[in-house]
Amino acid sequence: MSTTSRLRLPFAVLPIAAFLAGESTLTVAATGSASSLLDQFEVACTPAIIDLPTFTDGDNFLALGTHSRAKRVTADPGSNFCEDLNSTTGLIDELNGNDESARLAARAELASDITPDEMPAMYTSLVQLSADQIRNVSQHLRGRRSSGDEGGTTAAANGLVSYYGGNAGDGLSGRFSLFVDGAKVDGNQNQTAKEVGYDLDTDHFTVGVDYRISNALVAGFAYGNSDTTLEYSDAGNQTDNKTDHYILYASWYRDNFAVDTMLAYASGEFDTRRQILDSTAVGNTDNSITYFSVAGSYDFVNGGLTWGTFASFDYLDGSIDAFAETNGGGWEVAFAKQDVKSQIYAMGLQAHYAASFGWGVLVPHIRAEWRTELEDERDFIVGRFVQDPSSSFELAADDPDDNWYQVSAGASAQFAHGIAVFADYEEVLEYAETDLSTVTLGVRWEF
């Protein structure tokens, strides 16, 4: 980087520092990870410090401004990065003089800008994407079984063979089925000590086709697409993700018992945008995940009412490729590859009621489940500042919540000629610092 470019960086914070000097009551929302990282790099960029201690779990380096989960931070005191950092923090101190509150607020603003604590959300969003696609296919399989033939399904036990009751039809369901699901996910996560808050907006669709091999077995293939936007609480910071899913699925059922299985591979890419002082750093990287799901259920039948228990296990293994930001005005960060892992066990209750009308069959349904994440620890996110190849740092992410609940309600309607439509609303409850809801609409055609 040229001398001119480097000198421009400290003056990028001049308006911020001047404003904060006049508004000492203003607080800047910086995570503990961001403030800690700035403190540690100031130490690493001090020429008098020849070798830093290793920061490990359980250590306490309050004198250095670190937190107990920080690990080794390195930098070359003679690098352009350290020159820019020392000039910027020195300017903050000079502008604010003896006004300690203004100085701390300006430093928090700088820490928030240069620290990439948006990165942990990428991991979380990939796990959620797989869960959304599993939900779409599972909803289809439950409807497919309900419209089964005379092989002993719960629908047949209800006297609603094929769910073609009333005037909706009088034949058995088709061997082939085509379905299309569309889902809208809205949510947000509050800022924590380690991660910035964000709003989440995801659009999913899943299209699949399957074949009824026998009275007890259905197998098929589905393609899904997920388009996610994460808008962080720091204005202008955003991550976009587009991922394609390829899913093999099957359902085996006999009498009132059923087992659903899915095996899927998904690949996509993240685009990141991060405001750093007067620049906008951008990044792009690929992601890939493989996930597997198995679920079992048992239903009890009483007239038109069917209710029962279920349990499921979802396993995910994947990665986010290494990448480096560009256009960050000298504060760009390069990230190492991240492994993504999840093992979620769930169990719960579900019920639906089939009511026959002249036009077909209406089936309202409800579902409630408890979920637990068995992979409840996150690895550190490893990075370095591009301008100083010798630099390195590790950011701690929030561990996944290990217990939460999901509830859903909706209805499906079976019409003549094997056509069914359905709608569903689902909400996540008691997940730490997170609100999440999903609306799903879909159509199925059996022929």
Short mmCIF file of C-alpha atoms in Angstrom, two decimals:
data_model
loop_
_atom_site.label_atom_id
_atom_site.label_comp_id
_atom_site.label_asym_id
_atom_site.label_seq_id
_atom_site.Cartn_x
_atom_site.Cartn_y
_atom_site.Cartn_z
CA MET A 1 0.00 0.00 0.00
CA SER A 2 1.26 3.46 -0.82
CA THR A 3 2.16 6.04 1.83
CA THR A 4 -0.70 8.21 0.62
CA SER A 5 -3.20 5.40 1.13
CA ARG A 6 -1.89 4.59 4.57
CA LEU A 7 -2.06 8.19 5.73
CA ARG A 8 -5.65 8.45 4.58
CA LEU A 9 -6.79 5.78 7.04
CA PRO A 10 -6.32 7.62 10.36
CA PHE A 11 -8.19 10.64 9.07
CA ALA A 12 -11.14 8.41 8.14
CA VAL A 13 -11.99 8.30 11.86
CA LEU A 14 -11.60 12.07 12.31
CA PRO A 15 -15.34 12.81 11.85
CA ILE A 16 -16.22 9.95 14.20
CA ALA A 17 -13.83 11.03 16.93
CA ALA A 18 -14.82 14.69 16.64
CA PHE A 19 -18.50 13.78 16.90
CA LEU A 20 -17.93 11.52 19.87
CA ALA A 21 -15.92 14.21 21.62
CA GLY A 22 -19.04 16.37 21.61
CA GLU A 23 -21.40 13.55 22.52
CA SER A 24 -19.78 11.80 25.46
CA THR A 25 -22.99 10.00 26.39
CA LEU A 26 -23.12 8.17 23.05
CA THR A 27 -22.23 4.49 23.25
CA VAL A 28 -21.00 2.40 20.34
CA ALA A 29 -22.15 -1.20 20.05
CA ALA A 30 -18.93 -3.21 19.80
CA THR A 31 -18.74 -6.84 20.80
CA GLY A 32 -16.35 -7.99 23.49
CA SER A 33 -14.46 -9.90 20.80
CA ALA A 34 -13.96 -6.70 18.80
CA SER A 35 -12.72 -4.66 21.75
CA SER A 36 -10.43 -7.48 22.83
CA LEU A 37 -8.97 -7.91 19.35
CA LEU A 38 -8.13 -4.22 19.07
CA ASP A 39 -6.41 -4.29 22.46
CA GLN A 40 -4.40 -7.36 21.57
CA PHE A 41 -3.25 -5.99 18.23
CA GLU A 42 -2.13 -2.76 19.87
CA VAL A 43 0.12 -4.88 22.08
CA ALA A 44 1.30 -7.00 19.13
CA CYS A 45 2.09 -3.84 17.13
CA THR A 46 4.24 -2.40 19.92
CA PRO A 47 7.93 -2.89 18.99
CA ALA A 48 8.91 -3.41 22.64
CA ILE A 49 6.88 -6.61 22.72
CA ILE A 50 9.19 -9.23 21.22
CA ASP A 51 7.15 -12.33 21.97
CA LEU A 52 3.55 -12.54 23.12
CA PRO A 53 2.23 -15.14 25.54
CA THR A 54 -0.14 -17.76 24.24
CA PHE A 55 -3.74 -16.93 25.16
CA THR A 56 -5.60 -20.11 26.03
CA ASP A 57 -8.85 -21.04 27.70
CA GLY A 58 -8.73 -20.28 31.40
CA ASP A 59 -5.93 -17.70 31.18
CA ASN A 60 -6.62 -14.19 32.36
CA PHE A 61 -4.78 -11.35 30.63
CA LEU A 62 -6.83 -8.40 31.79
CA ALA A 63 -3.71 -6.25 31.83
CA LEU A 64 -3.52 -6.72 28.07
CA GLY A 65 -7.22 -6.13 27.58
CA THR A 66 -7.88 -9.69 26.47
CA HIS A 67 -10.71 -12.04 27.30
CA SER A 68 -10.32 -15.57 28.61
CA ARG A 69 -11.16 -17.28 25.32
CA ALA A 70 -8.75 -15.30 23.16
CA LYS A 71 -5.78 -17.13 21.70
CA ARG A 72 -2.48 -16.00 20.25
CA VAL A 73 -2.50 -12.72 18.31
CA THR A 74 0.53 -11.85 16.19
CA ALA A 75 1.58 -8.91 14.03
CA ASP A 76 4.77 -7.42 12.61
CA PRO A 77 5.34 -4.09 14.43
CA GLY A 78 7.04 -2.75 11.32
CA SER A 79 4.21 -3.62 8.92
CA ASN A 80 1.97 -1.14 7.15
CA PHE A 81 -0.97 -2.59 9.09
CA CYS A 82 0.66 -1.82 12.46
CA GLU A 83 1.64 1.65 11.23
CA ASP A 84 -1.97 2.37 10.27
CA LEU A 85 -3.33 0.95 13.53
CA ASN A 86 -0.94 2.93 15.73
CA SER A 87 -1.60 6.13 13.77
CA THR A 88 -5.36 5.69 14.02
CA THR A 89 -5.48 4.91 17.75
CA GLY A 90 -2.97 7.70 18.39
CA LEU A 91 -5.21 10.16 16.56
CA ILE A 92 -8.20 9.05 18.61
CA ASP A 93 -6.30 9.73 21.83
CA GLU A 94 -5.07 13.12 20.57
CA LEU A 95 -8.52 14.30 19.45
CA ASN A 96 -10.27 13.34 22.67
CA GLY A 97 -7.55 14.41 25.10
CA ASN A 98 -8.71 13.91 28.69
CA ASP A 99 -12.28 13.01 27.73
CA GLU A 100 -12.10 9.34 28.67
CA SER A 101 -15.67 8.44 27.72
CA ALA A 102 -15.31 9.96 24.24
CA ARG A 103 -11.97 8.21 23.76
CA LEU A 104 -13.40 4.84 24.73
CA ALA A 105 -16.42 5.34 22.49
CA ALA A 106 -14.21 6.21 19.51
CA ARG A 107 -12.03 3.17 20.17
CA ALA A 108 -15.14 0.98 20.35
CA GLU A 109 -16.22 2.39 16.99
CA LEU A 110 -12.83 1.54 15.51
CA ALA A 111 -12.88 -1.95 17.05
CA SER A 112 -16.37 -2.56 15.66
CA ASP A 113 -15.30 -1.46 12.18
CA ILE A 114 -12.09 -3.44 11.80
CA THR A 115 -13.16 -6.68 13.53
CA PRO A 116 -14.98 -9.20 11.30
CA ASP A 117 -17.31 -10.50 14.02
CA GLU A 118 -20.05 -11.01 11.41
CA MET A 119 -18.31 -14.20 10.25
CA PRO A 120 -19.82 -16.64 12.82
CA ALA A 121 -23.29 -16.11 11.33
CA MET A 122 -22.24 -17.81 8.07
CA TYR A 123 -21.84 -21.12 9.93
CA THR A 124 -25.20 -20.76 11.66
CA SER A 125 -27.04 -19.96 8.42
CA LEU A 126 -25.76 -23.12 6.68
CA VAL A 127 -27.10 -25.32 9.47
CA GLN A 128 -30.46 -23.56 9.21
CA LEU A 129 -30.59 -24.01 5.41
CA SER A 130 -30.32 -27.79 5.70
CA ALA A 131 -33.05 -27.84 8.36
CA ASP A 132 -35.36 -25.84 6.08
CA GLN A 133 -34.94 -28.28 3.18
CA ILE A 134 -35.43 -31.29 5.46
CA ARG A 135 -38.66 -29.70 6.68
CA ASN A 136 -39.94 -29.17 3.12
CA VAL A 137 -39.37 -32.77 2.08
CA SER A 138 -40.70 -34.14 5.39
CA GLN A 139 -43.96 -32.21 4.96
CA HIS A 140 -44.39 -33.72 1.51
CA LEU A 141 -43.75 -37.26 2.77
CA ARG A 142 -46.31 -36.93 5.54
CA GLY A 143 -48.90 -35.83 3.01
CA ARG A 144 -47.84 -38.55 0.57
CA ARG A 145 -48.33 -41.26 3.18
CA SER A 146 -51.71 -39.84 4.13
CA SER A 147 -52.84 -40.16 0.53
CA GLY A 148 -51.62 -43.74 0.33
CA ASP A 149 -53.42 -46.68 -1.17
CA GLU A 150 -55.00 -49.59 0.64
CA GLY A 151 -51.71 -50.78 2.09
CA GLY A 152 -52.71 -49.99 5.65
CA THR A 153 -51.89 -46.30 6.04
CA THR A 154 -53.51 -44.19 8.69
CA ALA A 155 -55.59 -42.54 5.99
CA ALA A 156 -57.06 -45.89 5.06
CA ALA A 157 -57.68 -46.61 8.74
CA ASN A 158 -59.68 -43.40 8.87
CA GLY A 159 -61.91 -44.67 6.08
CA LEU A 160 -60.55 -41.89 3.87
CA VAL A 161 -58.76 -44.04 1.32
CA SER A 162 -56.39 -41.84 -0.70
CA TYR A 163 -57.86 -38.75 0.98
CA TYR A 164 -60.12 -38.64 -2.11
CA GLY A 165 -63.19 -38.77 0.16
CA GLY A 166 -66.51 -37.11 -0.58
CA ASN A 167 -66.69 -36.04 -4.21
CA ALA A 168 -62.96 -35.53 -4.55
CA GLY A 169 -62.48 -38.90 -6.19
CA ASP A 170 -62.97 -42.60 -5.74
CA GLY A 171 -59.73 -44.15 -6.98
CA LEU A 172 -56.44 -45.04 -5.37
CA SER A 173 -53.60 -42.52 -5.24
CA GLY A 174 -51.16 -42.47 -8.13
CA ARG A 175 -47.81 -44.18 -8.10
CA PHE A 176 -46.03 -40.98 -9.16
CA SER A 177 -46.07 -37.73 -7.22
CA LEU A 178 -44.76 -34.28 -8.07
CA PHE A 179 -44.51 -31.55 -5.43
CA VAL A 180 -43.38 -27.94 -5.17
CA ASP A 181 -42.79 -26.13 -1.84
CA GLY A 182 -41.98 -22.49 -1.27
CA ALA A 183 -40.93 -21.16 2.14
CA LYS A 184 -40.18 -17.74 3.59
CA VAL A 185 -38.01 -17.54 6.71
CA ASP A 186 -37.78 -14.35 8.79
CA GLY A 187 -35.73 -13.98 11.93
CA ASN A 188 -33.18 -12.05 13.92
CA GLN A 189 -30.39 -12.62 16.38
CA ASN A 190 -29.51 -10.13 19.11
CA GLN A 191 -25.95 -8.96 19.58
CA THR A 192 -23.94 -10.96 22.08
CA ALA A 193 -20.50 -10.54 23.60
CA LYS A 194 -18.99 -12.42 20.65
CA GLU A 195 -21.27 -11.84 17.66
CA VAL A 196 -23.01 -8.84 16.15
CA GLY A 197 -26.78 -8.97 15.77
CA TYR A 198 -28.48 -9.45 12.44
CA ASP A 199 -31.78 -9.80 10.63
CA LEU A 200 -32.25 -12.92 8.53
CA ASP A 201 -34.38 -13.24 5.40
CA THR A 202 -34.42 -16.54 3.47
CA ASP A 203 -36.43 -17.71 0.47
CA HIS A 204 -36.54 -21.44 -0.22
CA PHE A 205 -38.13 -23.58 -2.84
CA THR A 206 -38.07 -27.34 -3.23
CA VAL A 207 -39.34 -29.37 -6.19
CA GLY A 208 -39.37 -33.16 -6.19
CA VAL A 209 -40.73 -36.25 -7.85
CA ASP A 210 -41.13 -39.72 -6.36
CA TYR A 211 -42.51 -43.18 -7.12
CA ARG A 212 -44.57 -45.50 -4.95
CA ILE A 213 -42.57 -48.70 -5.29
CA SER A 214 -44.98 -50.75 -3.19
CA ASN A 215 -47.78 -50.32 -0.70
CA ALA A 216 -45.10 -49.66 1.93
CA LEU A 217 -42.30 -47.78 0.14
CA VAL A 218 -41.92 -44.43 -1.64
CA ALA A 219 -38.61 -43.11 -3.01
CA GLY A 220 -37.74 -39.94 -4.89
CA PHE A 221 -35.40 -37.06 -5.71
CA ALA A 222 -35.75 -33.36 -4.94
CA TYR A 223 -33.89 -30.19 -5.89
CA GLY A 224 -33.91 -27.23 -3.55
CA ASN A 225 -32.64 -23.67 -3.69
CA SER A 226 -31.99 -21.32 -0.77
CA ASP A 227 -31.40 -17.57 -1.04
CA THR A 228 -30.44 -15.92 2.26
CA THR A 229 -29.61 -12.35 3.26
CA LEU A 230 -28.09 -11.47 6.63
CA GLU A 231 -28.26 -7.75 7.44
CA TYR A 232 -26.10 -6.94 10.45
CA SER A 233 -26.73 -4.30 13.08
CA ASP A 234 -23.68 -2.41 11.82
CA ALA A 235 -25.16 -0.34 8.97
CA GLY A 236 -24.13 -1.46 5.50
CA ASN A 237 -22.76 -4.84 6.59
CA GLN A 238 -24.41 -7.76 4.82
CA THR A 239 -23.87 -11.39 3.82
CA ASP A 240 -25.72 -13.06 0.95
CA ASN A 241 -25.83 -16.79 0.34
CA LYS A 242 -27.19 -18.83 -2.54
CA THR A 243 -27.12 -22.62 -2.16
CA ASP A 244 -28.39 -25.52 -4.29
CA HIS A 245 -29.55 -28.75 -2.64
CA TYR A 246 -29.75 -32.24 -4.22
CA ILE A 247 -31.80 -34.62 -2.08
CA LEU A 248 -32.52 -38.35 -2.27
CA TYR A 249 -35.39 -39.41 -0.02
CA ALA A 250 -37.51 -42.41 0.87
CA SER A 251 -40.39 -43.31 3.17
CA TRP A 252 -41.19 -46.80 4.46
CA TYR A 253 -44.47 -47.28 6.31
CA ARG A 254 -46.61 -50.13 7.57
CA ASP A 255 -49.87 -49.83 9.47
CA ASN A 256 -49.36 -46.82 11.73
CA PHE A 257 -45.55 -46.81 11.75
CA ALA A 258 -43.30 -44.87 9.33
CA VAL A 259 -39.61 -44.18 8.76
CA ASP A 260 -38.39 -41.32 6.52
CA THR A 261 -34.80 -40.97 5.34
CA MET A 262 -32.95 -38.29 3.35
CA LEU A 263 -29.41 -37.95 2.01
CA ALA A 264 -28.43 -34.59 0.51
CA TYR A 265 -25.53 -32.62 -0.88
CA ALA A 266 -25.58 -28.83 -1.14
CA SER A 267 -23.16 -26.30 -2.59
CA GLY A 268 -23.26 -22.53 -2.87
CA GLU A 269 -21.42 -19.32 -2.24
CA PHE A 270 -21.31 -16.44 0.21
CA ASP A 271 -20.91 -12.79 -0.77
CA THR A 272 -19.86 -10.52 2.10
CA ARG A 273 -19.89 -6.73 2.43
CA ARG A 274 -18.41 -4.91 5.42
CA GLN A 275 -18.05 -1.18 6.07
CA ILE A 276 -14.56 -0.37 7.40
CA LEU A 277 -14.11 3.32 8.16
CA ASP A 278 -14.47 5.00 4.75
CA SER A 279 -14.15 1.79 2.67
CA THR A 280 -16.34 -1.20 1.84
CA ALA A 281 -14.57 -4.55 2.03
CA VAL A 282 -16.09 -7.33 -0.07
CA GLY A 283 -15.49 -11.05 -0.12
CA ASN A 284 -16.66 -14.19 -1.88
CA THR A 285 -16.28 -17.84 -0.96
CA ASP A 286 -17.81 -21.24 -1.68
CA ASN A 287 -19.54 -23.55 0.77
CA SER A 288 -20.54 -27.20 0.64
CA ILE A 289 -22.43 -29.46 3.02
CA THR A 290 -23.57 -33.07 3.13
CA TYR A 291 -26.48 -33.88 5.39
CA PHE A 292 -28.49 -36.91 6.39
CA SER A 293 -31.81 -37.24 8.19
CA VAL A 294 -33.76 -40.17 9.58
CA ALA A 295 -37.15 -39.82 11.30
CA GLY A 296 -39.58 -42.32 12.75
CA SER A 297 -43.21 -41.85 13.76
CA TYR A 298 -46.10 -43.87 15.18
CA ASP A 299 -49.72 -42.74 14.87
CA PHE A 300 -52.92 -43.51 16.78
CA VAL A 301 -56.25 -43.25 14.96
CA ASN A 302 -59.67 -42.31 16.33
CA GLY A 303 -62.17 -41.62 13.54
CA GLY A 304 -60.98 -38.59 11.60
CA LEU A 305 -58.35 -37.76 14.23
CA THR A 306 -54.82 -39.07 13.84
CA TRP A 307 -52.17 -38.25 16.45
CA GLY A 308 -48.84 -39.67 17.48
CA THR A 309 -45.23 -39.30 18.44
CA PHE A 310 -42.10 -38.87 16.34
CA ALA A 311 -38.34 -38.63 16.70
CA SER A 312 -35.62 -37.59 14.26
CA PHE A 313 -31.86 -37.29 13.91
CA ASP A 314 -30.18 -34.87 11.48
CA TYR A 315 -26.46 -35.02 10.75
CA LEU A 316 -24.51 -32.36 8.81
CA ASP A 317 -20.87 -32.08 7.79
CA GLY A 318 -19.52 -29.31 5.57
CA SER A 319 -17.14 -26.42 5.13
CA ILE A 320 -16.78 -22.76 4.22
CA ASP A 321 -13.73 -22.27 1.99
CA ALA A 322 -10.88 -19.92 2.88
CA PHE A 323 -11.12 -16.45 1.33
CA ALA A 324 -9.75 -12.92 1.54
CA GLU A 325 -11.56 -9.58 1.45
CA THR A 326 -10.68 -6.84 -1.01
CA ASN A 327 -11.21 -3.07 -1.14
CA GLY A 328 -11.02 -2.60 2.63
CA GLY A 329 -8.69 0.39 2.62
CA GLY A 330 -5.86 -1.61 4.19
CA TRP A 331 -7.99 -3.34 6.86
CA GLU A 332 -9.01 -6.36 4.74
CA VAL A 333 -9.05 -9.74 6.48
CA ALA A 334 -8.24 -13.21 5.12
CA PHE A 335 -10.03 -16.18 6.71
CA ALA A 336 -8.99 -19.81 7.00
CA LYS A 337 -11.33 -22.65 6.03
CA GLN A 338 -14.16 -23.27 8.50
CA ASP A 339 -15.59 -26.70 9.24
CA VAL A 340 -19.35 -26.85 9.73
CA LYS A 341 -20.83 -29.66 11.82
CA SER A 342 -24.23 -30.32 13.34
CA GLN A 343 -26.05 -33.24 14.97
CA ILE A 344 -29.61 -32.47 15.98
CA TYR A 345 -31.92 -34.88 17.77
CA ALA A 346 -35.63 -34.06 18.03
CA MET A 347 -38.77 -35.63 19.44
CA GLY A 348 -42.34 -34.47 19.70
CA LEU A 349 -46.05 -34.84 19.08
CA GLN A 350 -48.16 -34.27 15.97
CA ALA A 351 -51.84 -34.50 15.13
CA HIS A 352 -54.18 -33.92 12.18
CA TYR A 353 -57.89 -34.20 11.59
CA ALA A 354 -59.45 -35.23 8.27
CA ALA A 355 -62.83 -33.72 7.45
CA SER A 356 -64.63 -34.67 4.22
CA PHE A 357 -66.58 -32.07 2.21
CA GLY A 358 -68.30 -32.01 -1.13
CA TRP A 359 -65.25 -30.53 -2.83
CA GLY A 360 -62.68 -32.84 -1.14
CA VAL A 361 -60.92 -33.32 2.20
CA LEU A 362 -59.57 -30.66 4.56
CA VAL A 363 -56.82 -31.72 6.98
CA PRO A 364 -55.71 -29.19 9.62
CA HIS A 365 -52.56 -30.22 11.52
CA ILE A 366 -50.40 -29.20 14.48
CA ARG A 367 -46.90 -30.23 15.53
CA ALA A 368 -44.64 -29.52 18.53
CA GLU A 369 -41.09 -30.72 19.10
CA TRP A 370 -38.10 -30.43 21.39
CA ARG A 371 -34.71 -30.20 19.67
CA THR A 372 -31.17 -30.52 20.97
CA GLU A 373 -27.84 -29.82 19.26
CA LEU A 374 -25.25 -32.50 20.09
CA GLU A 375 -22.42 -30.55 18.38
CA ASP A 376 -22.67 -27.80 20.96
CA GLU A 377 -19.16 -26.32 20.68
CA ARG A 378 -17.80 -24.04 17.96
CA ASP A 379 -14.21 -23.89 16.74
CA PHE A 380 -12.37 -20.58 16.68
CA ILE A 381 -12.49 -18.62 13.42
CA VAL A 382 -8.91 -18.08 12.26
CA GLY A 383 -7.95 -14.96 10.30
CA ARG A 384 -5.23 -12.43 9.53
CA PHE A 385 -5.05 -8.91 8.18
CA VAL A 386 -4.11 -9.06 4.50
CA GLN A 387 -1.76 -6.09 4.76
CA ASP A 388 0.39 -7.98 7.29
CA PRO A 389 0.96 -11.62 6.21
CA SER A 390 2.57 -12.37 9.58
CA SER A 391 -0.50 -11.31 11.53
CA SER A 392 -2.96 -13.82 12.93
CA PHE A 393 -5.91 -13.91 15.29
CA GLU A 394 -8.71 -16.21 16.40
CA LEU A 395 -12.29 -15.11 17.03
CA ALA A 396 -14.54 -17.02 19.39
CA ALA A 397 -18.12 -17.68 18.25
CA ASP A 398 -21.18 -18.36 20.37
CA ASP A 399 -21.73 -22.07 20.93
CA PRO A 400 -25.05 -23.35 19.52
CA ASP A 401 -27.93 -23.50 21.95
CA ASP A 402 -28.37 -27.10 23.06
CA ASN A 403 -32.12 -27.05 23.82
CA TRP A 404 -35.01 -25.31 22.08
CA TYR A 405 -38.53 -25.91 20.76
CA GLN A 406 -40.38 -25.62 17.47
CA VAL A 407 -44.15 -25.47 16.99
CA SER A 408 -46.13 -25.42 13.76
CA ALA A 409 -49.70 -25.41 12.53
CA GLY A 410 -51.34 -25.49 9.13
CA ALA A 411 -53.74 -27.30 6.84
CA SER A 412 -53.83 -29.26 3.59
CA ALA A 413 -56.70 -29.67 1.17
CA GLN A 414 -57.13 -32.69 -1.12
CA PHE A 415 -59.02 -32.11 -4.36
CA ALA A 416 -60.05 -34.28 -7.27
CA HIS A 417 -57.51 -35.84 -9.64
CA GLY A 418 -54.87 -36.27 -6.94
CA ILE A 419 -54.19 -32.56 -6.43
CA ALA A 420 -53.47 -31.25 -2.93
CA VAL A 421 -52.38 -27.86 -1.58
CA PHE A 422 -51.06 -27.04 1.87
CA ALA A 423 -49.91 -24.17 4.08
CA ASP A 424 -47.87 -24.23 7.28
CA TYR A 425 -46.54 -21.75 9.86
CA GLU A 426 -43.61 -22.69 12.11
CA GLU A 427 -41.93 -20.78 14.93
CA VAL A 428 -38.75 -21.41 16.91
CA LEU A 429 -39.08 -20.91 20.67
CA GLU A 430 -36.54 -20.53 23.49
CA TYR A 431 -33.45 -20.44 21.24
CA ALA A 432 -30.86 -18.15 22.82
CA GLU A 433 -31.03 -14.56 21.52
CA THR A 434 -32.87 -15.72 18.37
CA ASP A 435 -36.34 -15.32 16.86
CA LEU A 436 -37.22 -17.36 13.77
CA SER A 437 -40.46 -18.06 11.90
CA THR A 438 -41.26 -19.84 8.63
CA VAL A 439 -44.26 -19.74 6.30
CA THR A 440 -44.54 -22.59 3.78
CA LEU A 441 -46.92 -23.03 0.85
CA GLY A 442 -46.98 -25.99 -1.47
CA VAL A 443 -48.82 -28.15 -3.96
CA ARG A 444 -48.70 -31.91 -4.65
CA TRP A 445 -50.01 -33.82 -7.65
CA GLU A 446 -50.31 -37.60 -7.60
CA PHE A 447 -50.78 -39.35 -10.93
#
